[in-house]
PDB file of N, CA and C in Angstrom:
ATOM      1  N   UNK A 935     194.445 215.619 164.364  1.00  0.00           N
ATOM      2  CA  UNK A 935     193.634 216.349 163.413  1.00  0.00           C
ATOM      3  C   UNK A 935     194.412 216.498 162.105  1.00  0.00           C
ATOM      4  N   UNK A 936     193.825 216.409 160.637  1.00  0.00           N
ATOM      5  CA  UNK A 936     194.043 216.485 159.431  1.00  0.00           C
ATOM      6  C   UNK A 936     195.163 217.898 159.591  1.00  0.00           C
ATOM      7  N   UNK A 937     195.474 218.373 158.553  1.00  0.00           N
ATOM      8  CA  UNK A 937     196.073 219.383 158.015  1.00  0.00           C
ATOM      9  C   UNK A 937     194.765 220.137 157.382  1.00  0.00           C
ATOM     10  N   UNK A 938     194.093 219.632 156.655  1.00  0.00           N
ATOM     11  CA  UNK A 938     192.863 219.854 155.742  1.00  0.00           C
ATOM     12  C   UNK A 938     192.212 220.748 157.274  1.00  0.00           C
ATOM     13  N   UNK A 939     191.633 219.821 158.400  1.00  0.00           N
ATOM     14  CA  UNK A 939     190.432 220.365 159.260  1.00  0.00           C
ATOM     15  C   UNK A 939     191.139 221.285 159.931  1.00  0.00           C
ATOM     16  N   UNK A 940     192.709 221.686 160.441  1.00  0.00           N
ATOM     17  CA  UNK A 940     193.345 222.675 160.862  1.00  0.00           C
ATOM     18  C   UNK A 940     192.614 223.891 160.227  1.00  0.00           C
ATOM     19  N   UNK A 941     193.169 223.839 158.433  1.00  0.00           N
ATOM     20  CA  UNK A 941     192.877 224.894 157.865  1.00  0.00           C
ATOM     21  C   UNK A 941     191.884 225.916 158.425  1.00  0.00           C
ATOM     22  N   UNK A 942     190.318 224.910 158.254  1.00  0.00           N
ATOM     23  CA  UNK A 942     189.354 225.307 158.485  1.00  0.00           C
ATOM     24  C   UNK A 942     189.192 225.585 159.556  1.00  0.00           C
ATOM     25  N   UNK A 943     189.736 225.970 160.635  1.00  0.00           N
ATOM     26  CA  UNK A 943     189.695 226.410 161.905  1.00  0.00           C
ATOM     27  C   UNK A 943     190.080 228.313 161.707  1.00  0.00           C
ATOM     28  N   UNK A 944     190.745 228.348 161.473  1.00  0.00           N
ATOM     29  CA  UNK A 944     191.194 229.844 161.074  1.00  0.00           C
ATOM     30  C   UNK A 944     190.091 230.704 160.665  1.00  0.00           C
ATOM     31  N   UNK A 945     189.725 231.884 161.089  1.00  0.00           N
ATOM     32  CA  UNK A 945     188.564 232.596 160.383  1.00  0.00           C
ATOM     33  C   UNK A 945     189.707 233.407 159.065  1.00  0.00           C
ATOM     34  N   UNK A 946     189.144 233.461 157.999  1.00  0.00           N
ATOM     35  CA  UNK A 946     189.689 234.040 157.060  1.00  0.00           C
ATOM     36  C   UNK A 946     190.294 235.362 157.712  1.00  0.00           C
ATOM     37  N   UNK A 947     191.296 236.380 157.715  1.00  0.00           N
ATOM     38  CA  UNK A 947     191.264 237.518 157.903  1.00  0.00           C
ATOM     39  C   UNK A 947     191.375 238.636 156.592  1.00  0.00           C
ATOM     40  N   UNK A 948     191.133 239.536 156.637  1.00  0.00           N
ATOM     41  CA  UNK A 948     191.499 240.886 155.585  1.00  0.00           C
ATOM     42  C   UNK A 948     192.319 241.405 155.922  1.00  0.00           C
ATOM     43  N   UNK A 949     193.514 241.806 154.788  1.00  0.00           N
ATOM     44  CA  UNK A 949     194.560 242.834 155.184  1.00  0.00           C
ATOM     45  C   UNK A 949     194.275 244.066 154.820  1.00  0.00           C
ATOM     46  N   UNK A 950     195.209 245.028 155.310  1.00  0.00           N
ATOM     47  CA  UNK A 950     195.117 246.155 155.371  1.00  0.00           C
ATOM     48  C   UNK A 950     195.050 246.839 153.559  1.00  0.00           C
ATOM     49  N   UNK A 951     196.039 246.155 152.643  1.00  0.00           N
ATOM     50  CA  UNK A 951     196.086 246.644 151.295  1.00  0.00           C
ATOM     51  C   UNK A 951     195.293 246.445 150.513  1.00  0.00           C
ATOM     52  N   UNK A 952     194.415 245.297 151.062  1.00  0.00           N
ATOM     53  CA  UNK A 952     192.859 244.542 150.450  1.00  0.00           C
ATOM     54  C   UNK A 952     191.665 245.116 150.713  1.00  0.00           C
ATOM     55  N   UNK A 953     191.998 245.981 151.959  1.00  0.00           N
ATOM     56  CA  UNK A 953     190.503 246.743 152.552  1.00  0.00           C
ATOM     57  C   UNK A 953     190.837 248.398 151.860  1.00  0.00           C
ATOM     58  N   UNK A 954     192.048 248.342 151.716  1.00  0.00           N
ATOM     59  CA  UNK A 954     192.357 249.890 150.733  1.00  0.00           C
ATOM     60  C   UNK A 954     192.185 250.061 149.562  1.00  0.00           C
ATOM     61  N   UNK A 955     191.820 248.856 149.052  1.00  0.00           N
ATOM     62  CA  UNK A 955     191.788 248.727 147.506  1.00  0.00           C
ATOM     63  C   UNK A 955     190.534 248.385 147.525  1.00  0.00           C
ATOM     64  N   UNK A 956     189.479 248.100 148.079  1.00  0.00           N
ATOM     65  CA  UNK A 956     188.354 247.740 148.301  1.00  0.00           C
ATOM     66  C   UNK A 956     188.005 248.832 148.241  1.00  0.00           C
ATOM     67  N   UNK A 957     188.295 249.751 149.181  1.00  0.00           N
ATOM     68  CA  UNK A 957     187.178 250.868 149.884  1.00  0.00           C
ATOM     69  C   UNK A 957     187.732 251.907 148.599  1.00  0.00           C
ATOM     70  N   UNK A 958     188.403 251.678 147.771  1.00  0.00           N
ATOM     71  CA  UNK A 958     189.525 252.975 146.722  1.00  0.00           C
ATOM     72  C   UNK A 958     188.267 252.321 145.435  1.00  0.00           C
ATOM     73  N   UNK A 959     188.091 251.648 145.397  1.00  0.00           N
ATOM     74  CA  UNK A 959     187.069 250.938 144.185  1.00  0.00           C
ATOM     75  C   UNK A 959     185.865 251.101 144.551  1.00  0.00           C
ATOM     76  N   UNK A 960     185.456 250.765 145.904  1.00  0.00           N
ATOM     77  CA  UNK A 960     184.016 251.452 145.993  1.00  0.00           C
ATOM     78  C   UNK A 960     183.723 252.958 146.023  1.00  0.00           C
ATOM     79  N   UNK A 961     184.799 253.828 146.145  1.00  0.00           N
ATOM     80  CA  UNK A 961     184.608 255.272 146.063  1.00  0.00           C
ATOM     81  C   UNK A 961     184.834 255.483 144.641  1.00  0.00           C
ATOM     82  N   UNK A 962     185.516 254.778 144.173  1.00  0.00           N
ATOM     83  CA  UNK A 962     185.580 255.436 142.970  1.00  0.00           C
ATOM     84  C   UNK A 962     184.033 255.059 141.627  1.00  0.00           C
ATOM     85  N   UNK A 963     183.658 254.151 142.361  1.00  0.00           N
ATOM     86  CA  UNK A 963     182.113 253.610 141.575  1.00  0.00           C
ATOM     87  C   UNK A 963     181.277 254.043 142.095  1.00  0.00           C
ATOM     88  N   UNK A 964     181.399 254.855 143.094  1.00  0.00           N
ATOM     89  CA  UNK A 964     180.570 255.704 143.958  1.00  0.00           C
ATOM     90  C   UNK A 964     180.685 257.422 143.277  1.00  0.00           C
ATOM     91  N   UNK A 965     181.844 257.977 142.494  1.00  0.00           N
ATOM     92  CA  UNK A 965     182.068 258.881 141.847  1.00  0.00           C
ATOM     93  C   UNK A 965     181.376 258.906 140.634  1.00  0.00           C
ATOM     94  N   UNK A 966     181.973 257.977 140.055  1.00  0.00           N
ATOM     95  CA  UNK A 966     181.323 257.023 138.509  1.00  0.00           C
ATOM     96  C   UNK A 966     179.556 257.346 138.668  1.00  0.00           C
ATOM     97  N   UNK A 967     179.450 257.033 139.393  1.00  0.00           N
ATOM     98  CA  UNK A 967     177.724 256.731 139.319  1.00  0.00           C
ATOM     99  C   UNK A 967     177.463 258.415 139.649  1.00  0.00           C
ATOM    100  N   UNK A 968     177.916 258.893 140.382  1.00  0.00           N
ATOM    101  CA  UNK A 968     177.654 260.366 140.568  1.00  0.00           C
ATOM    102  C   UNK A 968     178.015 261.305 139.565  1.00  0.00           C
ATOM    103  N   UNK A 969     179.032 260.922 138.608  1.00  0.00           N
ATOM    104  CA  UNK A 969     179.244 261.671 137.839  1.00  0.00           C
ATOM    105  C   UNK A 969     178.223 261.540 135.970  1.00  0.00           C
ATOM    106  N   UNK A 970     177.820 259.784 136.454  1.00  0.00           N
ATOM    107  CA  UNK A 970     176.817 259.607 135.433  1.00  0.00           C
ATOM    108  C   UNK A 970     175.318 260.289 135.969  1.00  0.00           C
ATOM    109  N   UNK A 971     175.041 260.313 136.820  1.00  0.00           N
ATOM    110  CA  UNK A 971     174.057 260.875 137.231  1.00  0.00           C
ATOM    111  C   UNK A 971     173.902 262.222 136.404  1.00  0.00           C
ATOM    112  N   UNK A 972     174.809 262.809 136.765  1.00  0.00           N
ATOM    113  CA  UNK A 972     174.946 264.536 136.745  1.00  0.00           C
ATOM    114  C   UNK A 972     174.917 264.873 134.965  1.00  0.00           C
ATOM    115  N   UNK A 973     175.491 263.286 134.528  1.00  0.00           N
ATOM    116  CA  UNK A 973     175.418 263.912 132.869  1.00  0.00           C
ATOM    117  C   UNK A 973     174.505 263.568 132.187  1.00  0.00           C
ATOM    118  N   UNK A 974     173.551 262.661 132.567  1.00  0.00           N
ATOM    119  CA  UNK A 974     171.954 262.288 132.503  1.00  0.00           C
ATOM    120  C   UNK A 974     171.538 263.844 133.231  1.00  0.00           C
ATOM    121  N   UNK A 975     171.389 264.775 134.109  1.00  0.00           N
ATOM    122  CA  UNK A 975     170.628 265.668 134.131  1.00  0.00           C
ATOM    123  C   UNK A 975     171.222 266.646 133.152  1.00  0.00           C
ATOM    124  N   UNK A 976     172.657 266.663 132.602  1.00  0.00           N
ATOM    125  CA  UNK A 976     172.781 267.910 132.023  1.00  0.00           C
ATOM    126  C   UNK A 976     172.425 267.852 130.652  1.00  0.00           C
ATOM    127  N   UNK A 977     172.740 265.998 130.070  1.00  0.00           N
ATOM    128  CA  UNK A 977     171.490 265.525 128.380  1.00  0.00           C
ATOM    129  C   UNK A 977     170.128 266.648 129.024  1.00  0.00           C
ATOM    130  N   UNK A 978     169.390 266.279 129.872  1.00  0.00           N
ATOM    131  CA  UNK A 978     167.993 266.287 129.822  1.00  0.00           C
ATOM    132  C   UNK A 978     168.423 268.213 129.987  1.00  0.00           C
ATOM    133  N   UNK A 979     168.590 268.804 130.596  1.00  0.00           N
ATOM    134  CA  UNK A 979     168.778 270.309 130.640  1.00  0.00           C
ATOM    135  C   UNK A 979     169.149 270.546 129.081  1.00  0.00           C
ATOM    136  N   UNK A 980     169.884 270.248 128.639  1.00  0.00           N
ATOM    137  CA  UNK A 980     170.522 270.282 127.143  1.00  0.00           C
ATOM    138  C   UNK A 980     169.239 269.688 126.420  1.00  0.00           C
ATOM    139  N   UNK A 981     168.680 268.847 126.265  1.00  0.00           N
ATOM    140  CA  UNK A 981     167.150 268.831 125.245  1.00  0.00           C
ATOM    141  C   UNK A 981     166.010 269.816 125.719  1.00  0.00           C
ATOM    142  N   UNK A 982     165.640 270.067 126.838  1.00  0.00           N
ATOM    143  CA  UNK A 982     165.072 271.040 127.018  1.00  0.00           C
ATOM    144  C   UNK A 982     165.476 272.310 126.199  1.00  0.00           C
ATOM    145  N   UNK A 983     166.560 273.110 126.405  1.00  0.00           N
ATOM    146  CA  UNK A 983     167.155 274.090 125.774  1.00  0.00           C
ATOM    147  C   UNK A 983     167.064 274.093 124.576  1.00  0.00           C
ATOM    148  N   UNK A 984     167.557 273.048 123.728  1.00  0.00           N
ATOM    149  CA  UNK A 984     167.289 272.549 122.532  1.00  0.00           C
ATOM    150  C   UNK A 984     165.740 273.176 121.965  1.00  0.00           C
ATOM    151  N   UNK A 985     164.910 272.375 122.447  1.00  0.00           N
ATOM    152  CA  UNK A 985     163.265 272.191 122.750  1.00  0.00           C
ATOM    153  C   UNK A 985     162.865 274.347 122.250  1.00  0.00           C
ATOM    154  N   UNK A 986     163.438 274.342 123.379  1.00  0.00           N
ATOM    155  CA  UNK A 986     162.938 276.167 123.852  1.00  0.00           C
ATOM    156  C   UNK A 986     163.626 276.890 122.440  1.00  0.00           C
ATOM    157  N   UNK A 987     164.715 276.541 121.957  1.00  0.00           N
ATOM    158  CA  UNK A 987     165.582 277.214 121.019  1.00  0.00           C
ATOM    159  C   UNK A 987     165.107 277.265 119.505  1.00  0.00           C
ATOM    160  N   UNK A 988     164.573 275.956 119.205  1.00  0.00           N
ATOM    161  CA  UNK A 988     163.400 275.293 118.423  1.00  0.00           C
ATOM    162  C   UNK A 988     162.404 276.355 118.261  1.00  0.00           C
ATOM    163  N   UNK A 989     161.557 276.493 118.983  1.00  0.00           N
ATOM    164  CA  UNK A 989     160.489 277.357 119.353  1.00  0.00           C
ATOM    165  C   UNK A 989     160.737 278.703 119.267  1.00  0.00           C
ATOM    166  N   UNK A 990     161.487 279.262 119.655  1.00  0.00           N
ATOM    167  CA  UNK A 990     162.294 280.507 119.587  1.00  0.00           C
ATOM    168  C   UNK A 990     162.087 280.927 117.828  1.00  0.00           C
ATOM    169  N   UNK A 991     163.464 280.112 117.451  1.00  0.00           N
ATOM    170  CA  UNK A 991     163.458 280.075 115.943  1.00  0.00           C
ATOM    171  C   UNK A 991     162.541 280.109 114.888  1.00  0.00           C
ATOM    172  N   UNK A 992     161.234 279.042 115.510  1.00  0.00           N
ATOM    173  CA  UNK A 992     159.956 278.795 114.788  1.00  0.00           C
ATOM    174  C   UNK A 992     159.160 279.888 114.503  1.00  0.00           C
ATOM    175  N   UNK A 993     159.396 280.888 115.799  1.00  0.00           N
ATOM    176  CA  UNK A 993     158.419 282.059 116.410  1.00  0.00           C
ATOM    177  C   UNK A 993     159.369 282.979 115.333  1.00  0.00           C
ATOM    178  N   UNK A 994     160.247 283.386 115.576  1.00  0.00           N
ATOM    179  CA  UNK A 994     160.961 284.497 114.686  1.00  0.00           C
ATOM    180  C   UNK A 994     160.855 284.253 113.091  1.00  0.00           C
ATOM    181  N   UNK A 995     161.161 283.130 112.676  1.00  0.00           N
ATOM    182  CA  UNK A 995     160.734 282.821 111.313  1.00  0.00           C
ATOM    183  C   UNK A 995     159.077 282.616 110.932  1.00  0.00           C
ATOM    184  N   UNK A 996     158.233 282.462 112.142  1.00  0.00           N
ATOM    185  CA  UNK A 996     156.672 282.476 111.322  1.00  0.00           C
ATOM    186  C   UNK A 996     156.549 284.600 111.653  1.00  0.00           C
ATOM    187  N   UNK A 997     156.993 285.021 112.400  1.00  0.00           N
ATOM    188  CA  UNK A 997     156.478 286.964 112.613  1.00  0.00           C
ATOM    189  C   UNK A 997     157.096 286.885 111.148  1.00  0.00           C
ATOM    190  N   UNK A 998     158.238 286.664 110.772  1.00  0.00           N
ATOM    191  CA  UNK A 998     158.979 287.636 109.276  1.00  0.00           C
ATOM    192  C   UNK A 998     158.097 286.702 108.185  1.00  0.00           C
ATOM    193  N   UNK A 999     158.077 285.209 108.255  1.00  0.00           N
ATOM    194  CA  UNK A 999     156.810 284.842 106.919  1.00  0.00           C
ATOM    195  C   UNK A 999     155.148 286.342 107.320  1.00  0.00           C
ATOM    196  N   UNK A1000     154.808 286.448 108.246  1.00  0.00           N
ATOM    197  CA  UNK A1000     153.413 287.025 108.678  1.00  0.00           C
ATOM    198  C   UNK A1000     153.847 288.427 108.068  1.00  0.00           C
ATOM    199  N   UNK A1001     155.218 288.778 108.416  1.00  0.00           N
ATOM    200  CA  UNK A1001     155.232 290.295 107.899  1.00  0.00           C
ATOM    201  C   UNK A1001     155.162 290.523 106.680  1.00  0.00           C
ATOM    202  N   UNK A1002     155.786 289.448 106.148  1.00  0.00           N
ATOM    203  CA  UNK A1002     156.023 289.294 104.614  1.00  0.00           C
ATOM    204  C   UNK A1002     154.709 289.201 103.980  1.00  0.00           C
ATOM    205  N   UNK A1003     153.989 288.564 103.965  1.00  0.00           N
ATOM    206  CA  UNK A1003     152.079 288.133 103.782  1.00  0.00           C
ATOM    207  C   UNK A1003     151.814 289.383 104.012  1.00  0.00           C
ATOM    208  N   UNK A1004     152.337 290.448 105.175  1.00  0.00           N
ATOM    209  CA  UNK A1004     150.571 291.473 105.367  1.00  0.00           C
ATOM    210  C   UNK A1004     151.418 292.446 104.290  1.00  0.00           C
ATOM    211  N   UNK A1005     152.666 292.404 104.473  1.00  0.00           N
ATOM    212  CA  UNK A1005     153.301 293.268 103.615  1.00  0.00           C
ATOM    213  C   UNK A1005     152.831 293.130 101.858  1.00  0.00           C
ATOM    214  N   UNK A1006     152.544 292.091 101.337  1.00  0.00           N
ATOM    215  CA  UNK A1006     152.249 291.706  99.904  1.00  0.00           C
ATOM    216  C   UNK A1006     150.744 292.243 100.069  1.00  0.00           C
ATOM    217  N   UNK A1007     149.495 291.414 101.319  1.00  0.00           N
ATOM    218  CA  UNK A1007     148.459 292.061 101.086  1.00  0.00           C
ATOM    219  C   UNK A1007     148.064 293.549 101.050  1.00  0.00           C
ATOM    220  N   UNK A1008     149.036 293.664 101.854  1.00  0.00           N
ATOM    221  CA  UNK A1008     148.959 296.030 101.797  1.00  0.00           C
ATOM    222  C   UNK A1008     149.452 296.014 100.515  1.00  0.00           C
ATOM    223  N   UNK A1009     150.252 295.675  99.836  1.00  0.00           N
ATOM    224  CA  UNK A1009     150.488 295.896  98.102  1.00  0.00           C
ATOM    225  C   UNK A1009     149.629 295.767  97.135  1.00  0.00           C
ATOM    226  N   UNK A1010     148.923 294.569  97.323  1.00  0.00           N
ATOM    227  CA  UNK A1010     148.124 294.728  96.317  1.00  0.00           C
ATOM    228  C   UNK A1010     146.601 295.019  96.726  1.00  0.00           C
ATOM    229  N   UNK A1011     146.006 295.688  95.218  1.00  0.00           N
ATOM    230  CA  UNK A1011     144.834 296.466  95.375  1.00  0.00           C
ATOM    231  C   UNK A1011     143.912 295.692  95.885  1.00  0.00           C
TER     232      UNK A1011
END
């Protein structure tokens, strides 16, 4: 038999520092993705807030324009 068809007799094996560095890279892209997750919900919590704060502001600045208006119409005759 060849040297060549020997080769191919062997099932490949995995070592131990190859399956640690494997499984150390899939946890850590397994973190990665969990930690992108979490900052895609805290953008979207953070525009919401935004959103509400907006509104807030809008509301307090149209009562003091409204006070201001009834206040001028009680002034004049």
């Amino acid at each position: 038999m060849p040297l060549s068809d020997r080769r191919l007799d062997y099932e490949p094996f995995a070592c131990a520092p190859a399956l640690k560095l494997e499984a150390h890279e899939q946890m850590s892209r397994l973190q990665v993705d969990a930690l992108n997750a979490r900052l895609d919900r805290l953008e979207l919590l953070l525009e919401r807030l935004e959103r509400r704060m907006w509104l807030a502001v809008s509301g307090v600045a149209g009562v003091i324009v409204a006070q201001a208006f009834q206040s001028v119409i009680v002034a004049t005759p």
